[in-house]
């Protein structure tokens, strides 16, 4: 499978223009059925909204869909889709719910508002890359923790969990091609005192550096 960028879970963002509220909700989805289910849920949660504009991009059948949902053509769905495309994301949906504030915004105002709301939602989401990865379990004594933790933070290594018991156990995630080098670096850093177990390769989410 080819690596691709997406988001984990869901997030929201909001933008207001002349008392019109634009509330964007984004979510990771992997099928068109999941995307449509999310859209239906947002609509059900906002029965008084004027519009529920949406766009989604899926790896499944390379599916791309968007809707202006009654807004003037090309002022809503395409701006939402453009944000997704600009960020290079797949398997995501964004629904922007508009509550009308009583003032018409014009074409430029609508494009700006739908773009800004979508950007806010994705900025609040955690973007990840799905790629071949290996998880490493690293067991170290307490005196080594600060040094190891600083090393990991400095290099942007993702720490999945930390367990403080008799020793400290860290669960890390690295791209498959980087796992061996990370194991060697940690062994050298701790003068061989770290007990390291490298897991099998799996297609998993990893934070975008």
C-alpha angles and dihedrals in degrees: 000000000000117000115252138179123242140137132267117238117326142306140181138218135181139207129183126205122177091337093309110124120214111194115187123199121188129187141174110250130170103192137039089243090059091048093051091046090054091048091050091050093052091049091049091050092052107043093154096052119116095218140010104197117187147179132182137182120200135182087215104101087339087277118187121175137165139168135198088205094211099324117122111287116279094005099099122012096043094049089052091048091047091059090052091048093046091054091047094234131158134185092036137119129198123195118188114198116202125203106194115236098198098259125095111234101199126226096294093046093052094048090049094047096048091045094049094047092049092048091051092053095049091045087059093049126087108244117209140175119232105216142136104292141169126213118220125203110206121189117193139164118257096254089062096051101089092048094047094043091051091050092051094046093047091054097040095243110169114241110203096184143348123209120194109202131121084324130009118262119198124190111206135182126212136166110267094247091053100044098087093049090049091051091051093047093051091047091052093043092055095038089243094307095117119092105217129188118187117206131216122279116269137167100251142150117269128180116264109247 
